[in-house]
Amino acid sequence: MNRIVLAILGSAAAVSANAYDRIPQESGFSGFAFIGAGSTERETNMIATVGGTEVADERIDSLTQSPDSERYGKLLLDFGLSYTFADSRTQIFGGTELEDFLTQDSTFGLGVRQGIGDAGNLRASFIASTPMETWEDPYLVGADREETDVKSGGMRLGWEHIFGSGLELTYTKRSVELDDELSGTALGLTAAQRDLLDREGDLKELKVSYFWQAAPGHVLTPSFSQIDHDLDGDAMAMDGYQAELNYAYTGMQDWEFVVNLLAGKLESDDDNPIYGKSQDLDRMGLSFAATYKEPFGLQDWRARAAISYGEEDSNIDFYDTKITSLNLGMLYTF
């Protein structure tokens, strides 16, 4: 689940025009747990499995066409747990986060949050991505491609609730490693050309967000991110930006609604040796979530349904990506 959505739905009463403080005033445990199921339709040539679920065809017939679609179901399990030391304004936290609903990239994080008086809160955590596989050589045509594990981990630093406002800065850096990186081998490319297709390296993002309660029950969260995919292969390395707008309505007795809009653009550093041009990528996405409070009289529970659509439109059709998902589940907060 998106961490902004969880923050708003789990702590709506704490959001105001002048303050957004994630550290409770009392010592003790707090957190959430979400369990549900989802149905997803995805088009991708670059991802093989997510969380053990196959999300793409093993065999492709062309390097110039957009990928075929694959439909699959999945079990959803997300959680967050924190303990607050109110006297020292210190909080230890851990849990899962959905980084990006376009890529369905989830991470597990473990860290500490420290209040620094009127200046706000500082946050530091270690993060690791959930299991994912890609293809050893995505460009193998007419035969079954072999999967290989993707390992990703790093750190996240943040400054929250800056000087009593809703302003927040977050910097994330993750390193990506593949067990076997063989891109371009099946095409007989030279070693120098294969190096241009190397997908290992660092993913960096600097994000600025602002939580704003425009009116009672109406919360807007615009954000802007500077993105740097500093990968070893210059043709795969990309940089650019992404803008998001999150709107939450929490003014009804029984219902809460959240809408999220996303748009961005990335450009690669060098020409792709297969296609003879550099890659430009436009990203867009839309999601909508509806939450019903205390279904069947269950205190502290919420029933939640969410639908999302996103796409990455590349000037090289092979790298196009689309995803549509519908998720249903139950959210418990404490």
PDB file of N, CA and C in Angstrom, residues 122-171:
ATOM      1  N   LEU A 122      13.655  13.859  12.107  1.00  0.00           N
ATOM      2  CA  LEU A 122      14.607  13.243  11.196  1.00  0.00           C
ATOM      3  C   LEU A 122      14.347  11.743  11.150  1.00  0.00           C
ATOM      4  N   ARG A 123      14.533  11.139   9.979  1.00  0.00           N
ATOM      5  CA  ARG A 123      14.245   9.725   9.782  1.00  0.00           C
ATOM      6  C   ARG A 123      15.385   9.069   9.014  1.00  0.00           C
ATOM      7  N   ALA A 124      15.754   7.855   9.438  1.00  0.00           N
ATOM      8  CA  ALA A 124      16.765   7.078   8.718  1.00  0.00           C
ATOM      9  C   ALA A 124      16.361   5.618   8.771  1.00  0.00           C
ATOM     10  N   SER A 125      16.470   4.925   7.647  1.00  0.00           N
ATOM     11  CA  SER A 125      16.084   3.512   7.616  1.00  0.00           C
ATOM     12  C   SER A 125      16.887   2.766   6.570  1.00  0.00           C
ATOM     13  N   PHE A 126      17.018   1.470   6.815  1.00  0.00           N
ATOM     14  CA  PHE A 126      17.564   0.541   5.826  1.00  0.00           C
ATOM     15  C   PHE A 126      16.385  -0.104   5.107  1.00  0.00           C
ATOM     16  N   ILE A 127      16.495  -0.274   3.795  1.00  0.00           N
ATOM     17  CA  ILE A 127      15.400  -0.840   3.009  1.00  0.00           C
ATOM     18  C   ILE A 127      15.931  -1.961   2.122  1.00  0.00           C
ATOM     19  N   ALA A 128      15.050  -2.930   1.879  1.00  0.00           N
ATOM     20  CA  ALA A 128      15.361  -4.053   0.990  1.00  0.00           C
ATOM     21  C   ALA A 128      14.120  -4.393   0.199  1.00  0.00           C
ATOM     22  N   SER A 129      14.254  -4.634  -1.091  1.00  0.00           N
ATOM     23  CA  SER A 129      13.114  -4.935  -1.943  1.00  0.00           C
ATOM     24  C   SER A 129      12.629  -6.365  -1.715  1.00  0.00           C
ATOM     25  N   THR A 130      11.336  -6.564  -1.923  1.00  0.00           N
ATOM     26  CA  THR A 130      10.765  -7.900  -1.872  1.00  0.00           C
ATOM     27  C   THR A 130      11.270  -8.712  -3.072  1.00  0.00           C
ATOM     28  N   PRO A 131      11.202 -10.054  -3.011  1.00  0.00           N
ATOM     29  CA  PRO A 131      11.788 -10.893  -4.078  1.00  0.00           C
ATOM     30  C   PRO A 131      11.231 -10.563  -5.460  1.00  0.00           C
ATOM     31  N   MET A 132      12.146 -10.482  -6.428  1.00  0.00           N
ATOM     32  CA  MET A 132      11.789 -10.207  -7.816  1.00  0.00           C
ATOM     33  C   MET A 132      12.792 -10.910  -8.720  1.00  0.00           C
ATOM     34  N   GLU A 133      12.321 -11.322  -9.903  1.00  0.00           N
ATOM     35  CA  GLU A 133      13.210 -11.907 -10.899  1.00  0.00           C
ATOM     36  C   GLU A 133      13.052 -11.171 -12.221  1.00  0.00           C
ATOM     37  N   THR A 134      14.139 -11.086 -12.946  1.00  0.00           N
ATOM     38  CA  THR A 134      14.120 -10.566 -14.305  1.00  0.00           C
ATOM     39  C   THR A 134      14.684 -11.658 -15.217  1.00  0.00           C
ATOM     40  N   TRP A 135      14.972 -11.317 -16.469  1.00  0.00           N
ATOM     41  CA  TRP A 135      15.530 -12.287 -17.411  1.00  0.00           C
ATOM     42  C   TRP A 135      17.044 -12.119 -17.495  1.00  0.00           C
ATOM     43  N   GLU A 136      17.762 -13.247 -17.549  1.00  0.00           N
ATOM     44  CA  GLU A 136      19.208 -13.159 -17.749  1.00  0.00           C
ATOM     45  C   GLU A 136      19.516 -12.354 -18.997  1.00  0.00           C
ATOM     46  N   ASP A 137      18.828 -12.678 -20.094  1.00  0.00           N
ATOM     47  CA  ASP A 137      18.956 -11.934 -21.347  1.00  0.00           C
ATOM     48  C   ASP A 137      17.548 -11.635 -21.863  1.00  0.00           C
ATOM     49  N   PRO A 138      17.029 -10.413 -21.627  1.00  0.00           N
ATOM     50  CA  PRO A 138      15.664 -10.089 -22.055  1.00  0.00           C
ATOM     51  C   PRO A 138      15.485 -10.125 -23.567  1.00  0.00           C
ATOM     52  N   TYR A 139      16.595 -10.091 -24.326  1.00  0.00           N
ATOM     53  CA  TYR A 139      16.530  -9.927 -25.779  1.00  0.00           C
ATOM     54  C   TYR A 139      16.644 -11.256 -26.527  1.00  0.00           C
ATOM     55  N   LEU A 140      16.500 -12.368 -25.840  1.00  0.00           N
ATOM     56  CA  LEU A 140      16.486 -13.682 -26.479  1.00  0.00           C
ATOM     57  C   LEU A 140      15.124 -13.878 -27.160  1.00  0.00           C
ATOM     58  N   VAL A 141      15.149 -14.144 -28.487  1.00  0.00           N
ATOM     59  CA  VAL A 141      13.917 -14.279 -29.274  1.00  0.00           C
ATOM     60  C   VAL A 141      13.750 -15.725 -29.727  1.00  0.00           C
ATOM     61  N   GLY A 142      12.497 -16.227 -29.655  1.00  0.00           N
ATOM     62  CA  GLY A 142      12.190 -17.544 -30.198  1.00  0.00           C
ATOM     63  C   GLY A 142      12.568 -18.708 -29.328  1.00  0.00           C
ATOM     64  N   ALA A 143      12.949 -18.464 -28.072  1.00  0.00           N
ATOM     65  CA  ALA A 143      13.283 -19.533 -27.129  1.00  0.00           C
ATOM     66  C   ALA A 143      12.922 -19.041 -25.727  1.00  0.00           C
ATOM     67  N   ASP A 144      12.790 -19.976 -24.794  1.00  0.00           N
ATOM     68  CA  ASP A 144      12.432 -19.610 -23.428  1.00  0.00           C
ATOM     69  C   ASP A 144      13.583 -18.861 -22.755  1.00  0.00           C
ATOM     70  N   ARG A 145      13.273 -17.724 -22.209  1.00  0.00           N
ATOM     71  CA  ARG A 145      14.270 -16.951 -21.471  1.00  0.00           C
ATOM     72  C   ARG A 145      14.414 -17.490 -20.045  1.00  0.00           C
ATOM     73  N   GLU A 146      15.615 -17.389 -19.497  1.00  0.00           N
ATOM     74  CA  GLU A 146      15.907 -17.881 -18.154  1.00  0.00           C
ATOM     75  C   GLU A 146      15.792 -16.750 -17.141  1.00  0.00           C
ATOM     76  N   GLU A 147      15.138 -17.061 -15.981  1.00  0.00           N
ATOM     77  CA  GLU A 147      15.015 -16.064 -14.929  1.00  0.00           C
ATOM     78  C   GLU A 147      16.314 -15.931 -14.145  1.00  0.00           C
ATOM     79  N   THR A 148      16.483 -14.750 -13.542  1.00  0.00           N
ATOM     80  CA  THR A 148      17.593 -14.527 -12.625  1.00  0.00           C
ATOM     81  C   THR A 148      17.132 -13.606 -11.508  1.00  0.00           C
ATOM     82  N   ASP A 149      17.645 -13.822 -10.297  1.00  0.00           N
ATOM     83  CA  ASP A 149      17.212 -13.050  -9.138  1.00  0.00           C
ATOM     84  C   ASP A 149      17.734 -11.613  -9.204  1.00  0.00           C
ATOM     85  N   VAL A 150      16.882 -10.696  -8.728  1.00  0.00           N
ATOM     86  CA  VAL A 150      17.250  -9.289  -8.578  1.00  0.00           C
ATOM     87  C   VAL A 150      17.344  -8.983  -7.091  1.00  0.00           C
ATOM     88  N   LYS A 151      18.478  -8.478  -6.648  1.00  0.00           N
ATOM     89  CA  LYS A 151      18.662  -8.081  -5.257  1.00  0.00           C
ATOM     90  C   LYS A 151      18.775  -6.556  -5.204  1.00  0.00           C
ATOM     91  N   SER A 152      18.032  -5.946  -4.289  1.00  0.00           N
ATOM     92  CA  SER A 152      18.039  -4.492  -4.186  1.00  0.00           C
ATOM     93  C   SER A 152      17.922  -4.085  -2.731  1.00  0.00           C
ATOM     94  N   GLY A 153      18.810  -3.211  -2.289  1.00  0.00           N
ATOM     95  CA  GLY A 153      18.774  -2.718  -0.917  1.00  0.00           C
ATOM     96  C   GLY A 153      19.517  -1.406  -0.807  1.00  0.00           C
ATOM     97  N   GLY A 154      19.211  -0.669   0.262  1.00  0.00           N
ATOM     98  CA  GLY A 154      19.877   0.613   0.430  1.00  0.00           C
ATOM     99  C   GLY A 154      19.389   1.345   1.664  1.00  0.00           C
ATOM    100  N   MET A 155      19.258   2.662   1.539  1.00  0.00           N
ATOM    101  CA  MET A 155      18.909   3.489   2.682  1.00  0.00           C
ATOM    102  C   MET A 155      17.907   4.556   2.266  1.00  0.00           C
ATOM    103  N   ARG A 156      17.194   5.053   3.288  1.00  0.00           N
ATOM    104  CA  ARG A 156      16.274   6.169   3.082  1.00  0.00           C
ATOM    105  C   ARG A 156      16.467   7.167   4.220  1.00  0.00           C
ATOM    106  N   LEU A 157      16.637   8.429   3.861  1.00  0.00           N
ATOM    107  CA  LEU A 157      16.788   9.506   4.832  1.00  0.00           C
ATOM    108  C   LEU A 157      15.663  10.511   4.633  1.00  0.00           C
ATOM    109  N   GLY A 158      15.138  11.046   5.728  1.00  0.00           N
ATOM    110  CA  GLY A 158      14.035  11.982   5.598  1.00  0.00           C
ATOM    111  C   GLY A 158      14.061  13.065   6.651  1.00  0.00           C
ATOM    112  N   TRP A 159      13.487  14.202   6.292  1.00  0.00           N
ATOM    113  CA  TRP A 159      13.233  15.309   7.226  1.00  0.00           C
ATOM    114  C   TRP A 159      11.751  15.618   7.107  1.00  0.00           C
ATOM    115  N   GLU A 160      11.005  15.321   8.185  1.00  0.00           N
ATOM    116  CA  GLU A 160       9.550  15.421   8.172  1.00  0.00           C
ATOM    117  C   GLU A 160       9.071  16.625   8.982  1.00  0.00           C
ATOM    118  N   HIS A 161       7.830  17.071   8.660  1.00  0.00           N
ATOM    119  CA  HIS A 161       7.165  18.035   9.540  1.00  0.00           C
ATOM    120  C   HIS A 161       8.077  19.237   9.760  1.00  0.00           C
ATOM    121  N   ILE A 162       8.680  19.733   8.668  1.00  0.00           N
ATOM    122  CA  ILE A 162       9.764  20.710   8.757  1.00  0.00           C
ATOM    123  C   ILE A 162       9.259  22.016   9.360  1.00  0.00           C
ATOM    124  N   PHE A 163       9.830  22.386  10.496  1.00  0.00           N
ATOM    125  CA  PHE A 163       9.477  23.604  11.227  1.00  0.00           C
ATOM    126  C   PHE A 163       7.966  23.739  11.404  1.00  0.00           C
ATOM    127  N   GLY A 164       7.331  22.620  11.799  1.00  0.00           N
ATOM    128  CA  GLY A 164       5.921  22.631  12.113  1.00  0.00           C
ATOM    129  C   GLY A 164       4.992  22.659  10.926  1.00  0.00           C
ATOM    130  N   SER A 165       5.525  22.492   9.716  1.00  0.00           N
ATOM    131  CA  SER A 165       4.705  22.542   8.510  1.00  0.00           C
ATOM    132  C   SER A 165       4.443  21.134   7.991  1.00  0.00           C
ATOM    133  N   GLY A 166       3.748  21.030   6.865  1.00  0.00           N
ATOM    134  CA  GLY A 166       3.522  19.749   6.208  1.00  0.00           C
ATOM    135  C   GLY A 166       4.603  19.402   5.217  1.00  0.00           C
ATOM    136  N   LEU A 167       5.688  20.166   5.172  1.00  0.00           N
ATOM    137  CA  LEU A 167       6.764  19.939   4.207  1.00  0.00           C
ATOM    138  C   LEU A 167       7.634  18.762   4.633  1.00  0.00           C
ATOM    139  N   GLU A 168       8.014  17.957   3.653  1.00  0.00           N
ATOM    140  CA  GLU A 168       8.836  16.777   3.917  1.00  0.00           C
ATOM    141  C   GLU A 168       9.825  16.557   2.783  1.00  0.00           C
ATOM    142  N   LEU A 169      11.071  16.209   3.134  1.00  0.00           N
ATOM    143  CA  LEU A 169      12.119  15.858   2.173  1.00  0.00           C
ATOM    144  C   LEU A 169      12.527  14.406   2.411  1.00  0.00           C
ATOM    145  N   THR A 170      12.663  13.644   1.326  1.00  0.00           N
ATOM    146  CA  THR A 170      13.062  12.238   1.434  1.00  0.00           C
ATOM    147  C   THR A 170      14.098  11.924   0.359  1.00  0.00           C
ATOM    148  N   TYR A 171      15.199  11.303   0.780  1.00  0.00           N
ATOM    149  CA  TYR A 171      16.221  10.857  -0.169  1.00  0.00           C
ATOM    150  C   TYR A 171      16.373   9.341  -0.044  1.00  0.00           C
TER     151      TYR A 171
END
